Amino acid sequence: MQARPETLALRRQLIGSSCKLFFPEEPVKIVRAKGQYIYDEHGREYLDCINNVSHVGHCHPDVVKAAHEQNQLLNTNSRYLHDNLVDYAKRLSKTLPEKLCTFYFLNSGSEANDLALRLARQYTKHKDVIVLDHAYHGHLTSLIDISPYKFRNLEGQKEWVHVAPLPDTYRGIYREDYKDSVLAYANEVKKIIEQAQKKGRKIAAFFIESLPSVGGQIIPPEGYFQMIAEHIHKAGGVFVADEIQVGFGRVGKCFWAFQLQGEDFVPDIVTMGKPMGNGHPIACVATTKEIAEAFADTGVEYFNTFGGNPVSCAIGLAVLDVIEKEHLQAHAIQVGNFLMELLNQQKVKHPIIGDVRGVGLFIGVDLIKDQEKRTPATKEAEYLITRLKREYILLSTDGPGKNVLKFKPPLCFTMDNAKSVVDKMDEILTDMEREKTCEPIGSCH
């Protein structure tokens, strides 16, 4: 095995510099993983608080076994009949509202959202898209165009893209003390539609992460989706729920995060990815028969070479089995609630913690410089996660101010894990308050 400096030198020589590392000043070289832990070349164990791809735990033996056994038999494209494809689609259909009964399999969340955009445009015959501020929906050109998180640093906003305010009741334009923030945020979308229509533009779709992650681990207020869907449908568009980060039971009480809005809400299209394959590349789009038929009416075949291959579907089925067998939804609720309780205790103790929000094992801790202005404590957040990494705990930040600590661990994360992380956070925050500095890692004055 190469030494870490040699691996780092080769990466810098051979890999595009825009492909960033976690902790670039002190990168971790990992060689294996198990459950909620990853291990470096010296065998040191790190607690993984952020890997929502290894959904049921790194290298889960049931998932590894399913991949190996199917690989020994067959792997090819989906133009041949194979039970795994239809069995997996059938299993997924049981987790979704009845209306969402047609599936397309792909390899990544970006591919899924790109297909969702095509489906929406073909079905509605419209072009324009409404997204939330700070949203990220993928790295393809089509998705950079509808991701303010990216396009604001590139070519800017296209005329067919419309950006609505993030429904953030902590630091958004309508906060927790506003009398009806749900209606107010929904009306912002209604205004965007009306303004677009006055210019002769037509809305094809509203895209939203069911729980906006890059935006800062946001929990949209209940009822928001229903109001938005009403406005979008009236304009002739469709509602796309992006579940790529948060689906498959992460929220605990529901299998899909959009279901937090209530049983009366059903999206027109759902996209899924990351957790589906527990580290194996597999993704999916679920939609209605009507939308799928409109897509087929073009007469152009949709084909994805690896999408829905037997190995990917065997892995997907194994992940669903593990979620059920190990009761991971109930576990996510139990551990998530415990972690939220511990973090809220720290909020009382440490003024830098402005807000703790989340559901299941999707949790954000908003760090602030002052209680009144809620100014993002960006440097402090960076210092904290760097210190945690030195204590063998891997955490990261998100949000426009890069000040929101994000917890999205594998679902096997335990109550003991939660306590050890929060205890260490308490220790570091206490040191920061005492020293009022972030030296030597970086100033946090």
Short mmCIF file of C-alpha atoms in Angstrom, two decimals:
data_model
loop_
_atom_site.label_atom_id
_atom_site.label_comp_id
_atom_site.label_asym_id
_atom_site.label_seq_id
_atom_site.Cartn_x
_atom_site.Cartn_y
_atom_site.Cartn_z
CA MET A 1 0.00 0.00 0.00
CA GLN A 2 1.24 3.50 -0.84
CA ALA A 3 1.90 5.96 1.95
CA ARG A 4 -0.67 8.73 2.33
CA PRO A 5 1.64 11.52 0.99
CA GLU A 6 2.32 9.46 -2.14
CA THR A 7 -1.39 8.81 -2.72
CA LEU A 8 -2.11 12.51 -2.20
CA ALA A 9 0.65 13.50 -4.64
CA LEU A 10 -0.70 11.11 -7.29
CA ARG A 11 -4.21 12.45 -6.80
CA ARG A 12 -3.01 16.01 -7.27
CA GLN A 13 -1.12 14.93 -10.40
CA LEU A 14 -3.82 12.81 -12.02
CA ILE A 15 -7.24 13.87 -10.74
CA GLY A 16 -8.97 17.12 -11.71
CA SER A 17 -8.33 19.81 -9.10
CA SER A 18 -12.04 20.66 -8.92
CA CYS A 19 -12.63 17.20 -7.39
CA LYS A 20 -12.25 18.28 -3.77
CA LEU A 21 -11.31 16.23 -0.73
CA PHE A 22 -12.87 16.35 2.71
CA PHE A 23 -10.41 18.05 5.09
CA PRO A 24 -8.01 19.12 2.29
CA GLU A 25 -5.34 20.29 4.76
CA GLU A 26 -5.30 16.91 6.53
CA PRO A 27 -7.08 14.43 4.24
CA VAL A 28 -8.04 11.02 5.59
CA LYS A 29 -6.90 8.00 3.59
CA ILE A 30 -9.48 5.28 4.06
CA VAL A 31 -8.93 1.61 3.27
CA ARG A 32 -11.98 -0.20 4.65
CA ALA A 33 -15.29 0.37 6.41
CA LYS A 34 -17.93 -1.50 8.40
CA GLY A 35 -21.29 -0.31 9.68
CA GLN A 36 -20.97 3.31 10.82
CA TYR A 37 -17.16 3.22 10.98
CA ILE A 38 -14.39 3.77 8.46
CA TYR A 39 -10.72 2.93 8.93
CA ASP A 40 -7.55 4.58 7.69
CA GLU A 41 -4.31 2.93 6.56
CA HIS A 42 -3.11 2.74 10.17
CA GLY A 43 -6.27 0.98 11.34
CA ARG A 44 -7.59 4.06 13.15
CA GLU A 45 -11.39 4.02 13.49
CA TYR A 46 -13.48 7.05 12.50
CA LEU A 47 -17.17 7.44 13.34
CA ASP A 48 -19.03 8.37 10.15
CA CYS A 49 -21.81 10.89 10.85
CA ILE A 50 -22.38 12.00 7.26
CA ASN A 51 -22.39 9.08 4.81
CA ASN A 52 -25.99 8.86 3.64
CA VAL A 53 -24.87 6.69 0.70
CA SER A 54 -23.95 3.69 2.87
CA HIS A 55 -27.53 3.75 4.03
CA VAL A 56 -27.77 0.48 5.99
CA GLY A 57 -24.10 0.53 7.00
CA HIS A 58 -20.82 0.34 5.13
CA CYS A 59 -20.22 -3.06 3.52
CA HIS A 60 -23.36 -4.62 4.98
CA PRO A 61 -22.83 -8.39 4.60
CA ASP A 62 -26.32 -9.04 3.20
CA VAL A 63 -25.83 -6.42 0.47
CA VAL A 64 -22.31 -7.64 -0.34
CA LYS A 65 -23.59 -11.24 -0.54
CA ALA A 66 -26.45 -10.28 -2.88
CA ALA A 67 -24.05 -8.49 -5.23
CA HIS A 68 -21.56 -11.36 -5.22
CA GLU A 69 -24.13 -14.09 -5.81
CA GLN A 70 -25.79 -12.27 -8.71
CA ASN A 71 -22.42 -11.35 -10.22
CA GLN A 72 -21.56 -15.04 -10.34
CA LEU A 73 -24.71 -15.77 -12.35
CA LEU A 74 -25.30 -12.88 -14.75
CA ASN A 75 -25.03 -9.17 -15.28
CA THR A 76 -26.20 -7.50 -18.45
CA ASN A 77 -28.52 -4.76 -19.70
CA SER A 78 -32.26 -4.66 -19.15
CA ARG A 79 -33.36 -5.51 -22.70
CA TYR A 80 -33.64 -9.14 -21.68
CA LEU A 81 -36.33 -10.39 -19.34
CA HIS A 82 -35.08 -10.85 -15.79
CA ASP A 83 -36.95 -11.29 -12.53
CA ASN A 84 -34.77 -8.90 -10.50
CA LEU A 85 -35.93 -5.84 -12.43
CA VAL A 86 -39.65 -6.46 -12.05
CA ASP A 87 -39.31 -7.83 -8.50
CA TYR A 88 -37.50 -4.68 -7.44
CA ALA A 89 -40.02 -2.40 -9.14
CA LYS A 90 -42.83 -4.30 -7.41
CA ARG A 91 -41.16 -3.93 -4.01
CA LEU A 92 -40.61 -0.20 -4.54
CA SER A 93 -44.22 0.27 -5.64
CA LYS A 94 -45.41 -1.04 -2.26
CA THR A 95 -43.60 1.83 -0.50
CA LEU A 96 -45.16 4.55 -2.69
CA PRO A 97 -48.66 5.95 -3.24
CA GLU A 98 -50.64 3.86 -5.73
CA LYS A 99 -50.53 6.59 -8.38
CA LEU A 100 -46.72 6.31 -8.68
CA CYS A 101 -46.64 2.96 -10.44
CA THR A 102 -44.21 3.28 -13.37
CA PHE A 103 -40.44 3.04 -12.91
CA TYR A 104 -37.28 3.89 -14.82
CA PHE A 105 -33.95 2.61 -13.48
CA LEU A 106 -30.70 4.51 -13.86
CA ASN A 107 -27.26 4.80 -12.28
CA SER A 108 -27.17 8.10 -10.39
CA GLY A 109 -29.34 10.77 -8.84
CA SER A 110 -28.21 13.20 -11.52
CA GLU A 111 -29.45 10.85 -14.24
CA ALA A 112 -32.74 10.49 -12.36
CA ASN A 113 -33.34 14.24 -12.09
CA ASP A 114 -32.37 14.77 -15.73
CA LEU A 115 -34.96 12.16 -16.76
CA ALA A 116 -37.55 13.77 -14.46
CA LEU A 117 -36.97 17.07 -16.26
CA ARG A 118 -37.47 15.38 -19.64
CA LEU A 119 -40.63 13.61 -18.44
CA ALA A 120 -42.09 16.85 -17.10
CA ARG A 121 -41.41 18.78 -20.29
CA GLN A 122 -42.75 16.07 -22.56
CA TYR A 123 -45.93 15.65 -20.49
CA THR A 124 -46.72 19.35 -20.03
CA LYS A 125 -45.29 20.64 -23.33
CA HIS A 126 -43.89 23.49 -21.23
CA LYS A 127 -40.25 24.41 -20.56
CA ASP A 128 -39.87 26.52 -17.42
CA VAL A 129 -38.86 25.18 -14.02
CA ILE A 130 -39.28 26.58 -10.51
CA VAL A 131 -36.68 25.61 -7.89
CA LEU A 132 -35.83 26.71 -4.37
CA ASP A 133 -32.97 29.06 -3.58
CA HIS A 134 -29.70 27.24 -2.74
CA ALA A 135 -31.05 24.02 -4.28
CA TYR A 136 -28.80 21.36 -5.78
CA HIS A 137 -30.26 18.68 -8.08
CA GLY A 138 -27.22 17.18 -9.79
CA HIS A 139 -24.07 17.73 -11.82
CA LEU A 140 -25.33 17.31 -15.41
CA THR A 141 -25.56 20.50 -17.48
CA SER A 142 -29.36 20.35 -17.42
CA LEU A 143 -29.30 20.14 -13.61
CA ILE A 144 -26.65 22.78 -13.01
CA ASP A 145 -29.15 25.05 -14.82
CA ILE A 146 -31.79 24.34 -12.13
CA SER A 147 -29.39 24.36 -9.16
CA PRO A 148 -28.85 27.88 -7.75
CA TYR A 149 -26.18 26.39 -5.46
CA LYS A 150 -24.11 25.85 -8.64
CA PHE A 151 -25.28 28.20 -11.38
CA ARG A 152 -24.72 31.36 -9.34
CA ASN A 153 -20.99 30.61 -9.52
CA LEU A 154 -21.07 29.69 -13.21
CA GLU A 155 -23.13 31.11 -16.08
CA GLY A 156 -25.93 32.49 -13.95
CA GLN A 157 -29.69 31.98 -14.07
CA LYS A 158 -31.36 30.96 -17.34
CA GLU A 159 -34.54 32.80 -18.39
CA TRP A 160 -36.56 29.60 -18.07
CA VAL A 161 -35.49 29.03 -14.44
CA HIS A 162 -37.34 30.71 -11.57
CA VAL A 163 -36.05 30.71 -7.99
CA ALA A 164 -38.39 30.67 -4.99
CA PRO A 165 -37.35 31.44 -1.41
CA LEU A 166 -36.26 28.50 0.71
CA PRO A 167 -39.06 27.72 3.23
CA ASP A 168 -36.69 28.20 6.14
CA THR A 169 -38.57 29.31 9.25
CA TYR A 170 -35.34 29.92 11.20
CA ARG A 171 -33.39 32.31 8.98
CA GLY A 172 -35.64 32.72 5.93
CA ILE A 173 -37.81 35.70 4.95
CA TYR A 174 -40.77 34.32 6.95
CA ARG A 175 -39.65 33.01 10.31
CA GLU A 176 -41.12 31.08 13.21
CA ASP A 177 -42.90 34.14 14.61
CA TYR A 178 -44.68 34.90 11.31
CA LYS A 179 -48.41 34.21 11.63
CA ASP A 180 -48.67 31.89 8.61
CA SER A 181 -45.27 31.12 7.14
CA VAL A 182 -46.63 28.17 5.12
CA LEU A 183 -49.07 30.35 3.21
CA ALA A 184 -46.50 33.13 2.85
CA TYR A 185 -43.86 30.85 1.32
CA ALA A 186 -46.44 29.21 -0.96
CA ASN A 187 -47.62 32.63 -2.12
CA GLU A 188 -44.04 33.45 -3.17
CA VAL A 189 -44.27 30.55 -5.63
CA LYS A 190 -47.70 31.71 -6.76
CA LYS A 191 -46.26 35.17 -7.50
CA ILE A 192 -43.41 33.63 -9.51
CA ILE A 193 -45.92 31.69 -11.62
CA GLU A 194 -48.03 34.78 -12.25
CA GLN A 195 -45.00 36.87 -13.20
CA ALA A 196 -43.76 34.18 -15.58
CA GLN A 197 -47.17 33.84 -17.22
CA LYS A 198 -47.35 37.60 -17.80
CA LYS A 199 -44.18 37.19 -19.87
CA GLY A 200 -45.78 34.36 -21.85
CA ARG A 201 -43.78 31.65 -20.12
CA LYS A 202 -45.22 28.27 -19.09
CA ILE A 203 -44.26 26.18 -16.09
CA ALA A 204 -43.26 22.55 -16.68
CA ALA A 205 -42.23 21.59 -13.17
CA PHE A 206 -41.50 22.52 -9.59
CA PHE A 207 -38.41 20.67 -8.31
CA ILE A 208 -37.78 20.33 -4.58
CA GLU A 209 -35.63 18.17 -2.34
CA SER A 210 -38.22 16.77 0.06
CA LEU A 211 -35.89 17.96 2.83
CA PRO A 212 -33.52 20.60 1.39
CA SER A 213 -30.03 19.49 2.38
CA VAL A 214 -27.54 21.79 0.67
CA GLY A 215 -29.82 24.65 1.71
CA GLY A 216 -28.99 23.90 5.34
CA GLN A 217 -30.85 20.77 6.50
CA ILE A 218 -34.26 22.44 6.18
CA ILE A 219 -37.56 20.91 7.31
CA PRO A 220 -40.34 22.47 5.15
CA PRO A 221 -43.45 23.33 7.18
CA GLU A 222 -46.29 20.84 6.88
CA GLY A 223 -48.85 21.78 4.24
CA TYR A 224 -46.32 23.64 2.10
CA PHE A 225 -46.13 20.92 -0.58
CA GLN A 226 -49.92 20.73 -0.93
CA MET A 227 -50.19 24.48 -1.52
CA ILE A 228 -47.33 24.47 -4.00
CA ALA A 229 -48.77 21.50 -5.88
CA GLU A 230 -52.10 23.30 -6.23
CA HIS A 231 -50.42 26.34 -7.79
CA ILE A 232 -48.17 24.22 -10.04
CA HIS A 233 -50.99 22.00 -11.29
CA LYS A 234 -53.15 25.03 -12.00
CA ALA A 235 -50.31 26.37 -14.15
CA GLY A 236 -50.14 23.07 -16.04
CA GLY A 237 -46.93 21.87 -14.41
CA VAL A 238 -45.92 18.83 -12.37
CA PHE A 239 -44.45 18.43 -8.88
CA VAL A 240 -41.10 16.63 -8.65
CA ALA A 241 -39.99 15.35 -5.23
CA ASP A 242 -36.23 14.79 -5.12
CA GLU A 243 -35.65 12.02 -2.55
CA ILE A 244 -32.06 11.32 -3.57
CA GLN A 245 -30.60 12.39 -0.21
CA VAL A 246 -33.43 11.60 2.17
CA GLY A 247 -35.50 8.65 0.97
CA PHE A 248 -35.60 5.00 2.06
CA GLY A 249 -36.64 5.48 5.68
CA ARG A 250 -34.08 8.04 6.81
CA VAL A 251 -36.83 10.18 8.35
CA GLY A 252 -38.06 7.17 10.31
CA LYS A 253 -41.78 7.78 10.62
CA CYS A 254 -42.19 7.54 6.83
CA PHE A 255 -40.35 5.67 4.10
CA TRP A 256 -40.23 8.80 1.93
CA ALA A 257 -39.62 12.31 3.23
CA PHE A 258 -42.42 13.82 1.10
CA GLN A 259 -44.84 11.72 3.19
CA LEU A 260 -44.07 13.98 6.17
CA GLN A 261 -46.38 16.50 4.49
CA GLY A 262 -49.38 14.21 5.03
CA GLU A 263 -51.21 11.35 3.32
CA ASP A 264 -53.15 13.75 1.09
CA PHE A 265 -49.98 14.80 -0.75
CA VAL A 266 -48.68 12.78 -3.72
CA PRO A 267 -45.97 14.10 -6.09
CA ASP A 268 -46.22 13.54 -9.83
CA ILE A 269 -42.61 12.34 -10.07
CA VAL A 270 -40.23 11.01 -7.41
CA THR A 271 -36.48 10.71 -7.98
CA MET A 272 -34.26 8.48 -5.87
CA GLY A 273 -30.60 7.54 -5.77
CA LYS A 274 -27.77 7.55 -3.18
CA PRO A 275 -29.11 5.18 -0.47
CA MET A 276 -30.72 2.74 -2.92
CA GLY A 277 -27.57 0.72 -3.50
CA ASN A 278 -25.73 1.29 -0.20
CA GLY A 279 -22.70 2.50 -2.15
CA HIS A 280 -23.46 0.75 -5.43
CA PRO A 281 -24.56 3.15 -8.23
CA ILE A 282 -28.29 2.74 -8.76
CA ALA A 283 -31.08 5.28 -9.13
CA CYS A 284 -34.74 5.42 -10.09
CA VAL A 285 -37.57 7.63 -11.28
CA ALA A 286 -41.12 6.76 -10.23
CA THR A 287 -44.05 8.44 -11.95
CA THR A 288 -47.64 8.05 -13.10
CA LYS A 289 -48.90 6.03 -16.07
CA GLU A 290 -50.08 9.25 -17.75
CA ILE A 291 -46.67 10.90 -17.61
CA ALA A 292 -44.91 7.72 -18.72
CA GLU A 293 -47.27 7.29 -21.67
CA ALA A 294 -46.74 10.88 -22.78
CA PHE A 295 -42.99 10.20 -22.72
CA ALA A 296 -43.47 7.05 -24.82
CA ASP A 297 -45.61 8.98 -27.32
CA THR A 298 -42.47 10.62 -28.70
CA GLY A 299 -41.70 7.30 -30.35
CA VAL A 300 -38.10 7.63 -29.11
CA GLU A 301 -36.85 4.71 -27.06
CA TYR A 302 -35.47 5.37 -23.58
CA PHE A 303 -32.54 3.07 -22.93
CA ASN A 304 -29.97 3.09 -20.14
CA THR A 305 -27.22 0.49 -20.56
CA PHE A 306 -26.62 -0.26 -16.89
CA GLY A 307 -29.88 1.00 -15.39
CA GLY A 308 -31.84 -1.87 -13.87
CA ASN A 309 -29.18 -4.50 -14.48
CA PRO A 310 -29.57 -7.76 -12.48
CA VAL A 311 -26.75 -6.99 -10.02
CA SER A 312 -28.00 -3.48 -9.25
CA CYS A 313 -31.52 -4.76 -8.68
CA ALA A 314 -30.28 -7.62 -6.48
CA ILE A 315 -28.46 -5.04 -4.37
CA GLY A 316 -31.53 -2.79 -4.25
CA LEU A 317 -33.68 -5.69 -3.07
CA ALA A 318 -31.11 -6.57 -0.39
CA VAL A 319 -31.13 -2.98 0.92
CA LEU A 320 -34.93 -3.09 1.25
CA ASP A 321 -34.66 -6.43 3.06
CA VAL A 322 -32.14 -5.02 5.54
CA ILE A 323 -34.28 -1.93 6.24
CA GLU A 324 -37.18 -4.23 7.10
CA LYS A 325 -35.25 -6.99 8.90
CA GLU A 326 -33.27 -4.61 11.12
CA HIS A 327 -36.23 -2.25 11.71
CA LEU A 328 -34.10 0.68 10.60
CA GLN A 329 -36.98 3.13 10.29
CA ALA A 330 -37.91 2.64 13.95
CA HIS A 331 -34.21 2.81 14.80
CA ALA A 332 -33.86 6.11 12.92
CA ILE A 333 -36.70 7.60 14.98
CA GLN A 334 -35.31 6.36 18.29
CA VAL A 335 -31.70 7.40 17.71
CA GLY A 336 -32.65 10.61 15.89
CA ASN A 337 -34.92 11.75 18.72
CA PHE A 338 -32.20 10.97 21.27
CA LEU A 339 -29.60 12.90 19.25
CA MET A 340 -31.97 15.88 18.88
CA GLU A 341 -32.59 15.84 22.65
CA LEU A 342 -28.86 15.88 23.39
CA LEU A 343 -28.24 18.65 20.86
CA ASN A 344 -31.05 20.76 22.30
CA GLN A 345 -29.43 20.40 25.73
CA GLN A 346 -26.25 21.79 24.19
CA LYS A 347 -28.24 24.63 22.65
CA VAL A 348 -29.21 25.78 26.14
CA LYS A 349 -25.58 25.57 27.26
CA HIS A 350 -23.82 27.07 24.21
CA PRO A 351 -25.13 30.33 22.66
CA ILE A 352 -23.36 29.52 19.37
CA ILE A 353 -26.06 26.90 18.70
CA GLY A 354 -28.91 28.91 17.24
CA ASP A 355 -31.19 26.13 16.02
CA VAL A 356 -31.46 22.35 16.11
CA ARG A 357 -33.80 20.91 13.49
CA GLY A 358 -34.42 17.55 11.97
CA VAL A 359 -36.42 14.38 11.69
CA GLY A 360 -35.15 10.84 12.06
CA LEU A 361 -31.46 10.74 11.15
CA PHE A 362 -31.57 13.94 9.09
CA ILE A 363 -30.51 16.67 11.51
CA GLY A 364 -28.99 20.14 11.22
CA VAL A 365 -27.33 22.29 13.89
CA ASP A 366 -27.28 25.96 12.87
CA LEU A 367 -24.27 27.77 14.38
CA ILE A 368 -24.57 31.54 14.79
CA LYS A 369 -22.45 34.49 15.88
CA ASP A 370 -25.30 36.31 17.62
CA GLN A 371 -28.81 35.38 18.72
CA GLU A 372 -30.53 38.47 17.31
CA LYS A 373 -29.08 38.67 13.78
CA ARG A 374 -28.46 34.92 13.48
CA THR A 375 -25.26 35.66 11.54
CA PRO A 376 -23.76 32.38 10.30
CA ALA A 377 -20.77 31.24 12.38
CA THR A 378 -18.89 29.92 9.36
CA LYS A 379 -15.33 29.87 10.70
CA GLU A 380 -16.47 28.45 14.01
CA ALA A 381 -18.29 25.63 12.23
CA GLU A 382 -15.19 24.84 10.16
CA TYR A 383 -13.04 24.84 13.29
CA LEU A 384 -15.46 22.52 15.10
CA ILE A 385 -15.58 19.88 12.37
CA THR A 386 -11.78 20.01 12.04
CA ARG A 387 -11.40 19.43 15.77
CA LEU A 388 -13.94 16.60 15.64
CA LYS A 389 -12.03 14.97 12.80
CA ARG A 390 -8.92 15.00 15.01
CA GLU A 391 -11.04 13.12 17.56
CA TYR A 392 -11.92 10.54 14.86
CA ILE A 393 -15.45 11.85 14.27
CA LEU A 394 -16.38 12.80 10.71
CA LEU A 395 -18.95 15.58 10.36
CA SER A 396 -19.42 18.31 7.76
CA THR A 397 -21.25 21.56 7.13
CA ASP A 398 -23.88 22.78 4.70
CA GLY A 399 -26.15 25.74 4.09
CA PRO A 400 -25.51 29.03 2.29
CA GLY A 401 -23.28 30.15 5.16
CA LYS A 402 -21.50 26.79 5.53
CA ASN A 403 -22.45 27.00 9.20
CA VAL A 404 -24.96 24.17 9.58
CA LEU A 405 -23.57 20.93 10.97
CA LYS A 406 -25.24 18.11 9.08
CA PHE A 407 -25.96 14.70 10.53
CA LYS A 408 -26.86 12.08 7.91
CA PRO A 409 -25.14 8.92 9.17
CA PRO A 410 -25.72 5.33 8.12
CA LEU A 411 -28.98 4.17 9.70
CA CYS A 412 -27.12 1.74 11.98
CA PHE A 413 -25.82 4.77 13.94
CA THR A 414 -26.47 4.09 17.64
CA MET A 415 -27.46 6.01 20.76
CA ASP A 416 -23.94 5.47 22.11
CA ASN A 417 -22.57 7.01 18.90
CA ALA A 418 -24.91 9.98 19.33
CA LYS A 419 -23.79 10.51 22.92
CA SER A 420 -20.09 10.27 22.10
CA VAL A 421 -20.41 12.85 19.31
CA VAL A 422 -22.37 15.33 21.42
CA ASP A 423 -20.06 14.88 24.41
CA LYS A 424 -17.09 15.71 22.21
CA MET A 425 -18.93 18.69 20.68
CA ASP A 426 -19.64 19.96 24.20
CA GLU A 427 -15.99 19.65 25.12
CA ILE A 428 -14.79 21.51 22.01
CA LEU A 429 -17.42 24.27 22.27
CA THR A 430 -16.50 24.77 25.92
CA ASP A 431 -12.84 25.15 24.91
CA MET A 432 -13.82 27.63 22.20
CA GLU A 433 -15.83 29.73 24.65
CA ARG A 434 -13.05 29.68 27.19
CA GLU A 435 -10.31 30.54 24.73
CA LYS A 436 -12.48 32.68 22.42
CA THR A 437 -10.27 31.55 19.59
CA CYS A 438 -9.97 28.93 16.90
CA GLU A 439 -6.17 28.89 16.81
CA PRO A 440 -4.20 27.17 15.50
CA ILE A 441 -6.67 25.78 12.95
CA GLY A 442 -8.17 29.13 12.07
CA SER A 443 -9.48 32.23 13.77
CA CYS A 444 -13.10 32.28 14.87
CA HIS A 445 -13.20 35.79 16.33
#
